[in-house]
XYZ file of C-alpha atoms in Angstrom:
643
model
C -19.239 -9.829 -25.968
C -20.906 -8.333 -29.318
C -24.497 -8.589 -29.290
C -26.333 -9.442 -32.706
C -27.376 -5.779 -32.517
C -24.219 -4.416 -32.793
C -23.699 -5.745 -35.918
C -23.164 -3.245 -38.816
C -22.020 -3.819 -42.510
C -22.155 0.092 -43.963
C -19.193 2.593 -43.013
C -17.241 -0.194 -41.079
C -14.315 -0.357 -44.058
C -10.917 0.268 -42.421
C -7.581 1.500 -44.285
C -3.861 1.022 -43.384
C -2.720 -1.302 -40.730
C -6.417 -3.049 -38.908
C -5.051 -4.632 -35.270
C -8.766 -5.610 -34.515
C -7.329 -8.945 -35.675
C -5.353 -12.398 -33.788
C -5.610 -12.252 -29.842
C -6.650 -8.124 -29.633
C -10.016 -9.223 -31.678
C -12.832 -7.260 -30.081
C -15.533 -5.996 -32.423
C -17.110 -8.810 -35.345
C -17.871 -5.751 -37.579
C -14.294 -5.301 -38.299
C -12.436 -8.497 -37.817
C -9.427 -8.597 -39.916
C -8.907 -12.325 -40.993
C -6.225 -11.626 -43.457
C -2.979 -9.708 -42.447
C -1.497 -12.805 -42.220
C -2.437 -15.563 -45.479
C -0.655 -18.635 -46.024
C -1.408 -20.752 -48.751
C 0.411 -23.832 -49.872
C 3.937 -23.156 -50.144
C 3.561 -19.194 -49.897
C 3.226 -16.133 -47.562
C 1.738 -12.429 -47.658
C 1.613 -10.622 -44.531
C 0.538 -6.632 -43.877
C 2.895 -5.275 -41.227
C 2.083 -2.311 -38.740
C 2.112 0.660 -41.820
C -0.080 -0.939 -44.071
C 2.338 -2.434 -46.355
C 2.145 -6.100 -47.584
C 5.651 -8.580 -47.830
C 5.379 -11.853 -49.578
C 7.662 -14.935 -49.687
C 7.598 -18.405 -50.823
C 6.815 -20.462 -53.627
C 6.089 -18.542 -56.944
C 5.648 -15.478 -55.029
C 8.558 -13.095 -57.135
C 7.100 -10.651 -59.460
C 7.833 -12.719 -62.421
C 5.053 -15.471 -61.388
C 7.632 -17.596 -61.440
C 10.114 -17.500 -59.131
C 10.454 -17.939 -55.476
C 10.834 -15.151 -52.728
C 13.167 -16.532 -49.558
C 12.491 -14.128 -47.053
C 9.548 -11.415 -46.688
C 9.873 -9.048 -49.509
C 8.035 -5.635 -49.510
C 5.111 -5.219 -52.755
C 6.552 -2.343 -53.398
C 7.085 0.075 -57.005
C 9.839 1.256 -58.411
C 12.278 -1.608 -57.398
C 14.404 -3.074 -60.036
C 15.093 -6.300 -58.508
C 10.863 -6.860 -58.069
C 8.847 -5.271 -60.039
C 6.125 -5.034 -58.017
C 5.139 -1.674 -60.658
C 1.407 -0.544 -59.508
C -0.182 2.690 -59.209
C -1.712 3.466 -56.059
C -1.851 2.592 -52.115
C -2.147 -0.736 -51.371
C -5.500 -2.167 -49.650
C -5.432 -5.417 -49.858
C -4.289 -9.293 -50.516
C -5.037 -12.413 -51.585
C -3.745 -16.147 -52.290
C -5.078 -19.032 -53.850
C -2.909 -22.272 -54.401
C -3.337 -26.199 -55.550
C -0.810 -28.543 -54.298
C 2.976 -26.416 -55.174
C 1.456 -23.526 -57.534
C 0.226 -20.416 -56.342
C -1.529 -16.989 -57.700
C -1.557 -13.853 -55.847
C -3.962 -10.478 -55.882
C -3.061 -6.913 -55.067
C -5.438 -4.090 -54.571
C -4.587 -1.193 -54.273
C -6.447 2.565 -54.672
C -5.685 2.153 -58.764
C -7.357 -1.170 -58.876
C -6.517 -5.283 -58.991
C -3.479 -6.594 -60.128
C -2.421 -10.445 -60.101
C 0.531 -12.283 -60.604
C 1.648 -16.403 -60.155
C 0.644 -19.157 -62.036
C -2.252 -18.589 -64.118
C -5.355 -20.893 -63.678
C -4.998 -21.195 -59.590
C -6.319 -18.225 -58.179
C -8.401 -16.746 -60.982
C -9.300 -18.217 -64.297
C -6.937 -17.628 -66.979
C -9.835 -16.365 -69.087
C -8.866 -13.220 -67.438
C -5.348 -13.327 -67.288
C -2.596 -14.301 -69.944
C -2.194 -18.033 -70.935
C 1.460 -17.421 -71.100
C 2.537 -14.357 -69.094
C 2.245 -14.466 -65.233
C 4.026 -11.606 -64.027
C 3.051 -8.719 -62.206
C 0.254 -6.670 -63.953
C -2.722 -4.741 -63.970
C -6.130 -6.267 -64.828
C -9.504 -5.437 -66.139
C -12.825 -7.398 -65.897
C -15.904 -7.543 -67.993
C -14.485 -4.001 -69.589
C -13.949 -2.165 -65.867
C -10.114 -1.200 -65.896
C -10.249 -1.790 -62.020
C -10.976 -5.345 -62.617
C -13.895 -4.759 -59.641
C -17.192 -5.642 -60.410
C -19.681 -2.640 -61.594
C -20.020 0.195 -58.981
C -17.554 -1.151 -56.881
C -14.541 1.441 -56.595
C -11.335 -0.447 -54.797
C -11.538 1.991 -51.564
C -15.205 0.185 -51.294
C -13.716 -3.414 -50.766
C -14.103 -4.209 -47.246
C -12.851 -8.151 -47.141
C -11.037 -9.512 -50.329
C -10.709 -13.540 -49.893
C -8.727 -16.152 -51.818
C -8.309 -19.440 -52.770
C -8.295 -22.117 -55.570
C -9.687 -20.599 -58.400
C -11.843 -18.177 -56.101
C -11.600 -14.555 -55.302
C -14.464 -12.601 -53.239
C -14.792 -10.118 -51.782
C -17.193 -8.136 -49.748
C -17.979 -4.170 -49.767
C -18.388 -1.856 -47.266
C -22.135 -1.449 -47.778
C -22.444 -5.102 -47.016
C -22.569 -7.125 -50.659
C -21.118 -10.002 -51.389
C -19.097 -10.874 -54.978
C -17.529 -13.889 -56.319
C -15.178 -14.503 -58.909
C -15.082 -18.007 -59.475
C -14.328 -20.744 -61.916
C -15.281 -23.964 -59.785
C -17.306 -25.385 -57.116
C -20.694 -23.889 -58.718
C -20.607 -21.236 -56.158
C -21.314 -17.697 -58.085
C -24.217 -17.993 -55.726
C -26.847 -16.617 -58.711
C -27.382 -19.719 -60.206
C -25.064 -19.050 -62.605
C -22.531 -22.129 -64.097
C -18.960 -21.997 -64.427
C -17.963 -21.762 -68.524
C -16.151 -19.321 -70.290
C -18.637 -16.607 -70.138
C -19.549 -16.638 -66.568
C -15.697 -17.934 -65.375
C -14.402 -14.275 -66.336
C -17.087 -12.264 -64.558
C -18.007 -10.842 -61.200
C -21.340 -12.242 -59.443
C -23.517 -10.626 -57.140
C -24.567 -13.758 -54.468
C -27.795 -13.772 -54.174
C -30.105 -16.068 -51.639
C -32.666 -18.696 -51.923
C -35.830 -16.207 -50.389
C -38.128 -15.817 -52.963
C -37.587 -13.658 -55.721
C -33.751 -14.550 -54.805
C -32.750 -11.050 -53.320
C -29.558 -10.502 -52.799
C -27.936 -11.112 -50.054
C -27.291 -7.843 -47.996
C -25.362 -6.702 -45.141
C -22.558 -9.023 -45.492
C -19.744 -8.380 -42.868
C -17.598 -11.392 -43.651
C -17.261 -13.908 -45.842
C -14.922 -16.971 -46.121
C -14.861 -20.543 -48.056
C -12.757 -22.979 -50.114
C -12.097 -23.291 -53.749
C -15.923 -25.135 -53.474
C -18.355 -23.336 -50.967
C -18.742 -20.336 -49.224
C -19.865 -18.877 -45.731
C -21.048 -15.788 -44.959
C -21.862 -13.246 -42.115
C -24.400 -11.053 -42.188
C -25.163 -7.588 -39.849
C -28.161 -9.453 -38.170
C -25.887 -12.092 -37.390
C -26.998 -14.546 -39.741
C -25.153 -17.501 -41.648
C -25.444 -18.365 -45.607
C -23.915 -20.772 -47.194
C -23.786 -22.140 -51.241
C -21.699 -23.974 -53.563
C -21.159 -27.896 -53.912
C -21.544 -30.161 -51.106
C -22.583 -27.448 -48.626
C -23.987 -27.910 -45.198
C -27.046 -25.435 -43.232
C -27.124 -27.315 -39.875
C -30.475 -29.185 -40.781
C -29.689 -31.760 -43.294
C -26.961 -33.834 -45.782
C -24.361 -32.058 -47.611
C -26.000 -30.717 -51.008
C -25.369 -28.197 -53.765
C -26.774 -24.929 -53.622
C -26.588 -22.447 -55.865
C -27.992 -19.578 -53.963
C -27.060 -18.579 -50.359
C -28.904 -20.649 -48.236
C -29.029 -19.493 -44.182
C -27.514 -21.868 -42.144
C -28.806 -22.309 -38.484
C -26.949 -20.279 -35.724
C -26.611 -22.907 -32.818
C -29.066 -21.743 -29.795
C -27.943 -19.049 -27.647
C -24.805 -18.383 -29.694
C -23.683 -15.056 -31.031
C -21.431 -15.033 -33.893
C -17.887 -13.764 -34.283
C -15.618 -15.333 -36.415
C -16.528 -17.899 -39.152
C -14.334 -20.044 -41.555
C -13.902 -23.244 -43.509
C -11.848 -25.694 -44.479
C -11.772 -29.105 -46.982
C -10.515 -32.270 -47.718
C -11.013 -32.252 -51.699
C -14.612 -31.846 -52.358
C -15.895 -32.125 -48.629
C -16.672 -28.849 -46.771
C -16.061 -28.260 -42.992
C -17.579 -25.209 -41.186
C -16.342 -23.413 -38.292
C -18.421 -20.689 -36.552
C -16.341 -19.082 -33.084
C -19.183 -17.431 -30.957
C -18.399 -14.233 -28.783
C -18.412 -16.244 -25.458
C -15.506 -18.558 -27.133
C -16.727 -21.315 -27.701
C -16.175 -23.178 -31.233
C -19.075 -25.229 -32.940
C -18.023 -27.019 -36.119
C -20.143 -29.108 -39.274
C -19.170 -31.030 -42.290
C -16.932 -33.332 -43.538
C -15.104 -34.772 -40.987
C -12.760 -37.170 -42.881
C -9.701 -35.760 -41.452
C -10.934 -35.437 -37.701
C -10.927 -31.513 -38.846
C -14.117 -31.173 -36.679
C -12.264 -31.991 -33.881
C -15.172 -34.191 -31.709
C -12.827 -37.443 -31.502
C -14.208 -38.984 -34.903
C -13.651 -39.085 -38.326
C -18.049 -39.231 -39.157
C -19.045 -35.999 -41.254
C -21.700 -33.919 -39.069
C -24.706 -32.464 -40.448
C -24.981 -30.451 -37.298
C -22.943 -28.019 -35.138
C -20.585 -29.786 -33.210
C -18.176 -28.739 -30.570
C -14.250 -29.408 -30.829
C -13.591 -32.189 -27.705
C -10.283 -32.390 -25.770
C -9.690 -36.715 -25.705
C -6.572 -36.753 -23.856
C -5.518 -34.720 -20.704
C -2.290 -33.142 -22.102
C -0.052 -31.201 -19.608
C -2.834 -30.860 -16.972
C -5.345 -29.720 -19.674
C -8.193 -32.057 -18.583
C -10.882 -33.311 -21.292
C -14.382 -31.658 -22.768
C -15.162 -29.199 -24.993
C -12.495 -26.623 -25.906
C -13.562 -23.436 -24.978
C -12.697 -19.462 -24.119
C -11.418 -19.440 -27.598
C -10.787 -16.499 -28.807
C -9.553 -16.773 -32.837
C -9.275 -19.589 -35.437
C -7.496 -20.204 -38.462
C -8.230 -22.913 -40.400
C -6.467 -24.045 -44.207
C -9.012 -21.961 -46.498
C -6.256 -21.018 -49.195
C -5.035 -23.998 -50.473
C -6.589 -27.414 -52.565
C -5.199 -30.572 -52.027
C -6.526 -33.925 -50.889
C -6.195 -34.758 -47.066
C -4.901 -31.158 -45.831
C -8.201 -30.082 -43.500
C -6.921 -28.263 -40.728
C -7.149 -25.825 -37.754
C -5.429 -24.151 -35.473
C -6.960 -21.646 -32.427
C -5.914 -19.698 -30.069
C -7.400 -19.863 -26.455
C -7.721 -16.609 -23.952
C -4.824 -17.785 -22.443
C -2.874 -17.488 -25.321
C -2.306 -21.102 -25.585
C -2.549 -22.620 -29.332
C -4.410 -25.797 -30.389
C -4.814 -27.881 -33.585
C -6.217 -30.720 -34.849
C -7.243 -32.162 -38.449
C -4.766 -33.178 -40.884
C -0.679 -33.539 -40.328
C 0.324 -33.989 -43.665
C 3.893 -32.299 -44.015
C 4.148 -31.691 -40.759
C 2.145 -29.200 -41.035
C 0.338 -29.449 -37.025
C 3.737 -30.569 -35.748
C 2.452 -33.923 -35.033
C 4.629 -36.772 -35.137
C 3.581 -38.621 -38.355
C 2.946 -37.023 -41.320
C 0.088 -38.692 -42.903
C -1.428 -39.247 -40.169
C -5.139 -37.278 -39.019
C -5.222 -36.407 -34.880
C -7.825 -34.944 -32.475
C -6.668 -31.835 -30.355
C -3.413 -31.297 -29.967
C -2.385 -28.869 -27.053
C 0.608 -26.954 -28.035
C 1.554 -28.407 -31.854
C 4.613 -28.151 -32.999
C 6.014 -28.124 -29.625
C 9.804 -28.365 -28.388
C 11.167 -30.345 -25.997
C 8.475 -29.023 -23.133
C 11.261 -29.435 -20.340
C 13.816 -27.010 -21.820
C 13.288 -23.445 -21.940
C 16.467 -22.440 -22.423
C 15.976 -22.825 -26.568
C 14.831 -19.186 -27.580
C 13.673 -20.667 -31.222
C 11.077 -23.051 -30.068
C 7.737 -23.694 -28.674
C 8.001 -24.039 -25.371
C 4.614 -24.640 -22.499
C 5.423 -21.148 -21.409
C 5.200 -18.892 -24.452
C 2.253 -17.348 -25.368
C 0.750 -17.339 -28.963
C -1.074 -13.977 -29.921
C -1.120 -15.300 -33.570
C -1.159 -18.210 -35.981
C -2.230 -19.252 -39.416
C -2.969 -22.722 -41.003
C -1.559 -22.807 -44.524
C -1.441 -26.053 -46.772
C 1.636 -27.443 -45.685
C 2.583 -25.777 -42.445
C 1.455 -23.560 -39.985
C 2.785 -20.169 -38.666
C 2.743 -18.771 -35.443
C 3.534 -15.418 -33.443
C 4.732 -15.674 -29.900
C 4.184 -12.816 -27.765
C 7.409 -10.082 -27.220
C 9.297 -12.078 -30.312
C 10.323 -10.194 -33.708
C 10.551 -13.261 -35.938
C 7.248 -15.667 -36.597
C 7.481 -19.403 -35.427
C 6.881 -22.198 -39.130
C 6.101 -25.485 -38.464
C 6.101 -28.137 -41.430
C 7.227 -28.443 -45.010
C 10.321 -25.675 -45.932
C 10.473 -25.618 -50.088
C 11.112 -22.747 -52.637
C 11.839 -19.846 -49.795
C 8.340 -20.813 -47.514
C 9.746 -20.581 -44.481
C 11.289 -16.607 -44.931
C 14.831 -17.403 -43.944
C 15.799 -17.522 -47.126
C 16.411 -21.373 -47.117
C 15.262 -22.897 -50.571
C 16.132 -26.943 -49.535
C 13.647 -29.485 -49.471
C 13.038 -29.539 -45.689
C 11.075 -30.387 -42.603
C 10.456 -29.106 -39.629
C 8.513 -31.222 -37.043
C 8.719 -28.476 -34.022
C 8.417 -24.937 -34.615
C 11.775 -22.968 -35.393
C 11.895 -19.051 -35.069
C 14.935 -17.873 -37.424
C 13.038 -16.468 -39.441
C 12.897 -12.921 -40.724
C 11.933 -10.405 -38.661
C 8.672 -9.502 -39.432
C 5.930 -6.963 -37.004
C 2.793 -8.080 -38.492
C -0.448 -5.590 -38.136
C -2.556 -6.638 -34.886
C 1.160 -7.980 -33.411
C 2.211 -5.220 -31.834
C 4.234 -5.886 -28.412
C 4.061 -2.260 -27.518
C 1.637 -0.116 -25.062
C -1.963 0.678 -26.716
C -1.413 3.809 -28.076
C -3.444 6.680 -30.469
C -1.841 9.071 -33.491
C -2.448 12.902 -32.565
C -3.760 15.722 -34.560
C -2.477 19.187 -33.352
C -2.924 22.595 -34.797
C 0.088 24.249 -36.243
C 0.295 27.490 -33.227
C -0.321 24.007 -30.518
C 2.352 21.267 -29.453
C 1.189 17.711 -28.161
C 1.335 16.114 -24.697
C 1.983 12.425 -25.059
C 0.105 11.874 -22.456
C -2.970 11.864 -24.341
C -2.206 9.194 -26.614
C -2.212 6.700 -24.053
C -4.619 4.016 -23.679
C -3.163 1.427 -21.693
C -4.958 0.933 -18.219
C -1.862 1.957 -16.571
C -0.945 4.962 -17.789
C 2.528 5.194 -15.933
C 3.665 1.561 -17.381
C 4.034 3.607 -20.654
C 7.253 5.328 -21.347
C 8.654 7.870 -24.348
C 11.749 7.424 -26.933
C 12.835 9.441 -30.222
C 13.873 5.813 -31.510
C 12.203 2.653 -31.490
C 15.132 1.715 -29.042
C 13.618 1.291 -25.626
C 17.924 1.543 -24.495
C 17.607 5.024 -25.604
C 17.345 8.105 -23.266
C 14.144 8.002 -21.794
C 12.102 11.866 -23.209
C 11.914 13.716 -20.069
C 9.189 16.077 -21.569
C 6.041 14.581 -23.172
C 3.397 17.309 -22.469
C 4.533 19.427 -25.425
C 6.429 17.851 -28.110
C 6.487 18.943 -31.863
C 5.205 17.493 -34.801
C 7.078 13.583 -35.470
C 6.905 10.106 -34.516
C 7.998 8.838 -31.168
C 7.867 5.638 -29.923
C 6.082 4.074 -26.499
C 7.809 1.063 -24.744
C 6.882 -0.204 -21.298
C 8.842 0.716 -18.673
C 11.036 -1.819 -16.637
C 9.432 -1.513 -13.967
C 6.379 -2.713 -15.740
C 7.278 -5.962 -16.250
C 6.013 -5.976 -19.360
C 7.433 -6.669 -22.627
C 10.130 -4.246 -24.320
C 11.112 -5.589 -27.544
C 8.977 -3.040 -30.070
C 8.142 0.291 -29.384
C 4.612 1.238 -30.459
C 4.950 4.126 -33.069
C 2.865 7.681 -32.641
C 2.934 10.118 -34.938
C 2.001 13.801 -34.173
C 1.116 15.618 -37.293
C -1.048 19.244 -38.063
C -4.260 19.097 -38.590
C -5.425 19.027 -42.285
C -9.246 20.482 -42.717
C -11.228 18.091 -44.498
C -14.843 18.808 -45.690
C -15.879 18.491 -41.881
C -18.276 21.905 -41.144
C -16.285 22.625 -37.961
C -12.285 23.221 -38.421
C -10.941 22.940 -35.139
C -7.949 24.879 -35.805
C -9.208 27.578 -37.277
C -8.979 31.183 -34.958
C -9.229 34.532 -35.072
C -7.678 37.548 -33.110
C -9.306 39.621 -31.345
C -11.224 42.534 -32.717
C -9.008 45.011 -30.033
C -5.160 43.375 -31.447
C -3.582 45.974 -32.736
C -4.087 48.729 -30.645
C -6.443 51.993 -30.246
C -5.896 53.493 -33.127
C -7.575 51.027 -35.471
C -11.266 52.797 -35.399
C -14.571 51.641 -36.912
C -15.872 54.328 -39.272
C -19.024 53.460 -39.864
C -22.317 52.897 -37.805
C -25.769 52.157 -37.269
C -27.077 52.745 -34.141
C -30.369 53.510 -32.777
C -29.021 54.615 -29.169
C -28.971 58.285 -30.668
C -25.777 58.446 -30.165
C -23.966 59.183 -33.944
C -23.124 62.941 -34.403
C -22.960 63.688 -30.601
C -19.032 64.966 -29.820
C -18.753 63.336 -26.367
C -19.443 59.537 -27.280
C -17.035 59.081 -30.257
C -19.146 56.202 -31.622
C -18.471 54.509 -33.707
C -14.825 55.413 -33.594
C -14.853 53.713 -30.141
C -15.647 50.621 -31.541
C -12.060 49.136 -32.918
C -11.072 47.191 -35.494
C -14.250 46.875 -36.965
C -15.590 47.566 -40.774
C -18.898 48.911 -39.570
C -20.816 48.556 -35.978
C -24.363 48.028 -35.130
C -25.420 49.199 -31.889
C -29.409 48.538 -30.441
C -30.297 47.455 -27.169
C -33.863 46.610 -28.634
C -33.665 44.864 -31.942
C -31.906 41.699 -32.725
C -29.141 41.976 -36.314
C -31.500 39.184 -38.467
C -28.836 37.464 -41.044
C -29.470 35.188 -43.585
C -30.314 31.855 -42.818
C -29.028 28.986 -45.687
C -28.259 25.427 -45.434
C -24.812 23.735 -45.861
C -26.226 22.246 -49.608
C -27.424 25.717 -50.649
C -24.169 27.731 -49.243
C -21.923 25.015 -50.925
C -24.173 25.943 -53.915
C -23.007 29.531 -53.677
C -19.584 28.366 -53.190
C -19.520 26.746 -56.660
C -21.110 29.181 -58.266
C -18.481 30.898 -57.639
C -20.633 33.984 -55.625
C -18.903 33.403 -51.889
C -16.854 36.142 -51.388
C -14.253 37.010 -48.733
C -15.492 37.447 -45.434
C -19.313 36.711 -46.458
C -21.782 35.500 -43.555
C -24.877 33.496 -43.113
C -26.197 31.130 -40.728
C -26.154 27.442 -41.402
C -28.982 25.790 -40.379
C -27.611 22.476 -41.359
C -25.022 22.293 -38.350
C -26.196 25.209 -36.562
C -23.242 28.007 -36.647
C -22.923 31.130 -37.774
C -20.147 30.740 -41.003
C -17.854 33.072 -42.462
C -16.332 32.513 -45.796
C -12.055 32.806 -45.888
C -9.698 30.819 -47.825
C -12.264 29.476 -50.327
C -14.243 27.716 -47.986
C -17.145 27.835 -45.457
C -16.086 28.253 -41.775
C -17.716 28.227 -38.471
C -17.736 31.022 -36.270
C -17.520 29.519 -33.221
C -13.515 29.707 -32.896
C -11.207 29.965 -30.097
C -8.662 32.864 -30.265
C -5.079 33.059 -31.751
C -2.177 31.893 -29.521
């Protein structure tokens, strides 16, 4: 359980693949809601190295064309042209009804691509043009807003005609052309439509709001976290747990229930009508709003101005009835704008799925299409009594992901390559590289293989840093409970021979499976890397040694002395001579040798200056060492010895 104190918003960006994300989520600070967005028709999802694939629905470099199976964002290919500059960070999708617009960020800055109008106004972009392509905002080349450098975006969220995003010092910005939500009172027209807004709150003065650690919404209204676990909410027809749904145009705190800390938070919307969902750290789920297409879950179809919790009305498969609890993530339809298509899906501790709200296309796996339904346990489920079908839903399985898009809903089950889809199949949506006009009312698993980040079937493992005269024992990357469950491979085969030494391996990647006798799941190994260490501006390099003053042998004698022992000139002690190896020795068994004394700033100073010189000393008194300067750097003393 995270207490509100452990809340932080500074330093808690992440880069590469984040698994603190679906089932594995354990700290709020870093929650990743988005390696896995589905919009209306359309896919993105970051796999396990960091990389993004899209499919679907508009989703082809062009803007216009459809993608039938998860493609890689990726330069350089002729047949995408995905062409940016930089590693990727992150993703974003915004739809309405069948058209879609996509965002890429990467370490050069935001590009876009789709149909112009639907993610971000086309005040920015090109009227005509909707490929692939690099944009700028308000004059910033990076298209971020001012001060904002892409390797400070922390959260980057999308939908209609919305993109925010949140930065790792905790603010909040919004991009937005509807829904009056710029949150600084600001109104959507062409001046303010092609900017970035700092949200700001409704305290007096209207400060702005700080310490954000996640933020979500809809194309009209949107929720945020803060470090001291507080709500805010603003835009039209929003809701703050005391009161009728109203427009505000500043963030607004919304009351936390009593005795609840939060974890998660998201929303969802039938048109115009916001829903709120807030999942506290002991699991349980309160939700608020419009209610018109049972998307609060509590048996009715009556908006609440007031948290409510999701209630289970019928005892399905020996599930019993009351509120649904030990939940432990949501996902409900953020990206997408369409009338009648509020909906959720959540995953219990059991790693059982559950949905409720709208059906429309299929998209819970309900029987009718049209049609709005209370909690469903197991949506989209085969027939319950055969498990001999590998690509359904069966009781059994166990969900460790899912996410609610506009017209169907994906899943992960756990130990399975491929992701489960559930609902309308159009224009490549499902990745399998069908493009018919399709429905499916039970979840199907052909799909593509696809390892998305926080999906990993493999042991809990850790990279390792070595130095380049040490090898690496495997052993220490393990973090499973059970360290002897865990077992080593040169491919991510777990058939393959079985490494018989771990406790000293070479620089590479190898690969962790559980063992058979385990019991555990085998499908994907978990990949390690072993690499040399590469100094950074960190005072203390591990790696760095020294040999000792005596290598080399006798005849290496120190020629110069200071001593006050009384000892220099006298032909039976051979001092200094009998000190090796060294450049000159100082000898006193009385007085201490006093050397400067210089903090890291001022020695850095000297550095650029351009003064250090090779093999120079002083004593930082920033990190308390004695330093040497070699290889154009400062280095602390305190070293072990050369292999």
């Amino acid at each position: 359980m995270v207490s509100p104190t452990a809340y932080k918003a500074q330093g808690y960006c992440t880069s590469g693949c984040n698994d603190n994300t679906f089932t594995n989520t354990t700290d709020a600070n870093t929650v990743e809601y988005d390696n896995l967005i589905s919009a209306f028709h359309a896919s993105i999802a970051k796999g396990k190295d960091g990389n993004f694939k899209i499919w679907g629905q508009n989703s082809a470099s062009s803007g216009a064309g459809d993608l039938g199976k998860p493609t890689l964002i990726v330069p350089g290919d002729a047949r995408v042209h995905f062409n940016y500059t930089g590693t990727p960070l992150k993703a974003a999708a915004g739809s309405q009804n069948s058209y879609h617009q996509f965002a890429l960020l990467t370490t050069d800055g935001l590009y876009t691509w789709g149909v112009n109008n639907i993610l971000i106004s086309d005040l920015i972009t090109d009227v005509v043009t909707q490929d692939f392509r690099k944009i700028a905002i308000d004059g910033k080349a990076d298209g971020l807003p001012a001060g904002v450098a892409p390797t400070d975006v922390k959260m980057m969220f999308g939908s209609y005609l919305t993109l925010a995003i949140v930065t790792c010092s905790g603010e909040a910005w919004v991009l937005s052309s509807t829904g009056a939500k710029n949150g600084d009172n600001t109104t959507q027209n062409n001046v303010d439509n092609k900017i970035w807004h700092r949200v700001k709150t409704d305290d007096v003065g209207h400060p702005n709001l700080e310490n954000v650690v996640a933020m979500r919404g809809t194309s009209n209204a949107l929720f945020a976290l803060t470090s001291t676990g507080k709500l805010y909410t603003w835009g039209t027809l929003t809701y703050n747990n005391s009161g009728t749904a109203t427009t505000r145009v500043y963030a607004t705190e919304v009351s936390v229930p009593s005795g609840a800390v939060p974890r998660m938070i998201g929303m969802t919307q039938n048109g115009t009508g916001q829903s709120y969902y807030l999942l506290a750290t002991d699991g349980k789920l309160y939700c608020m709003g419009d209610n018109s297409n049972k998307q609060l879950g509590d048996g009715t179809n009556v908006a609440k101005t007031v948290w409510v919790q999701p209630q289970k009305m019928v005892d399905q498969y020996g599930q019993g009835t009351g509120p649904l609890e030990n939940i432990v993530w949501i996902s409900p339809n953020e990206h997408s704008y369409q009338a009648d298509i509020a909906a959720i899906n959540v995953i219990t501790s059991n790693n059982k799925q559950w949905g409720w709200g709208s059906n429309k296309g299929f998209m819970l796996g309900a029987a009718n299409p049209n049609s709005f339904y209370n909690l469903i346990y197991m949506p989209g489920l085969g027939d319950p009594m055969d498990v001999t079908v590998t690509d359904d839903l069966d009781l059994t399985d166990e969900v460790i992901a899912v996410e609610t898009g506009g017209h169907s809903t994906m899943n992960i089950k756990k130990c399975s390559q491929s992701f489960g889809y559930v609902g309308h199949i159009t224009n490549g949506s499902m990745g399998n590289n069908n493009f018919n006009d399709e429905i499916y009312i039970d979840y199907n698993y052909s799909t593509d293989v696809l390892i998305v980040c926080g999906t990993d079937l493999g042991p809990k493992i850790q990279n390792l840093k070595i130095c380049t005269y040490q090898t690496a024992n495997l052993n220490n990357s393990i973090q499973e409970a059970i360290p002897s469950d865990v077992e080593w491979h040169a491919t991510n085969d777990a058939n393959s021979p079985v490494l018989s030494n771990i406790s000293a391996v070479a620089p590479g990647t190898y690969y962790a499976f559980f063992s058979v006798a385990s019991g555990k799941c085998r499908t994907v190994g978990s990949i390690v890397t072993v690499s040399h260490y590469v100094p950074d501006n960190q005072s203390v390099d591990p790696c760095i040694c020294f040999n000792d003053a005596v290598t080399g042998g006798a005849d290496h004698d120190t020629k110069l002395g200071i001593t006050l022992l009384k000892r220099a000139g006298k032909t039976d002690s051979n001092w200094p001579m009998a000190r090796k190896s060294g450049h000159i020795a100082l000898e006193s068994n009385t007085k201490g040798f006093v050397v400067t004394r210089l903090t890291t700033a001022q020695l850095d100073v000297i550095k650029n200056a351009g003064n250090a010189v090779e093999g120079m000393m002083s004593y930082d008194t920033t990190v308390n060492c004695m330093k040497i300067y070699s290889d154009g750097d400062w280095k602390c003393f305190n070293t072990p010895s050369c292999p």
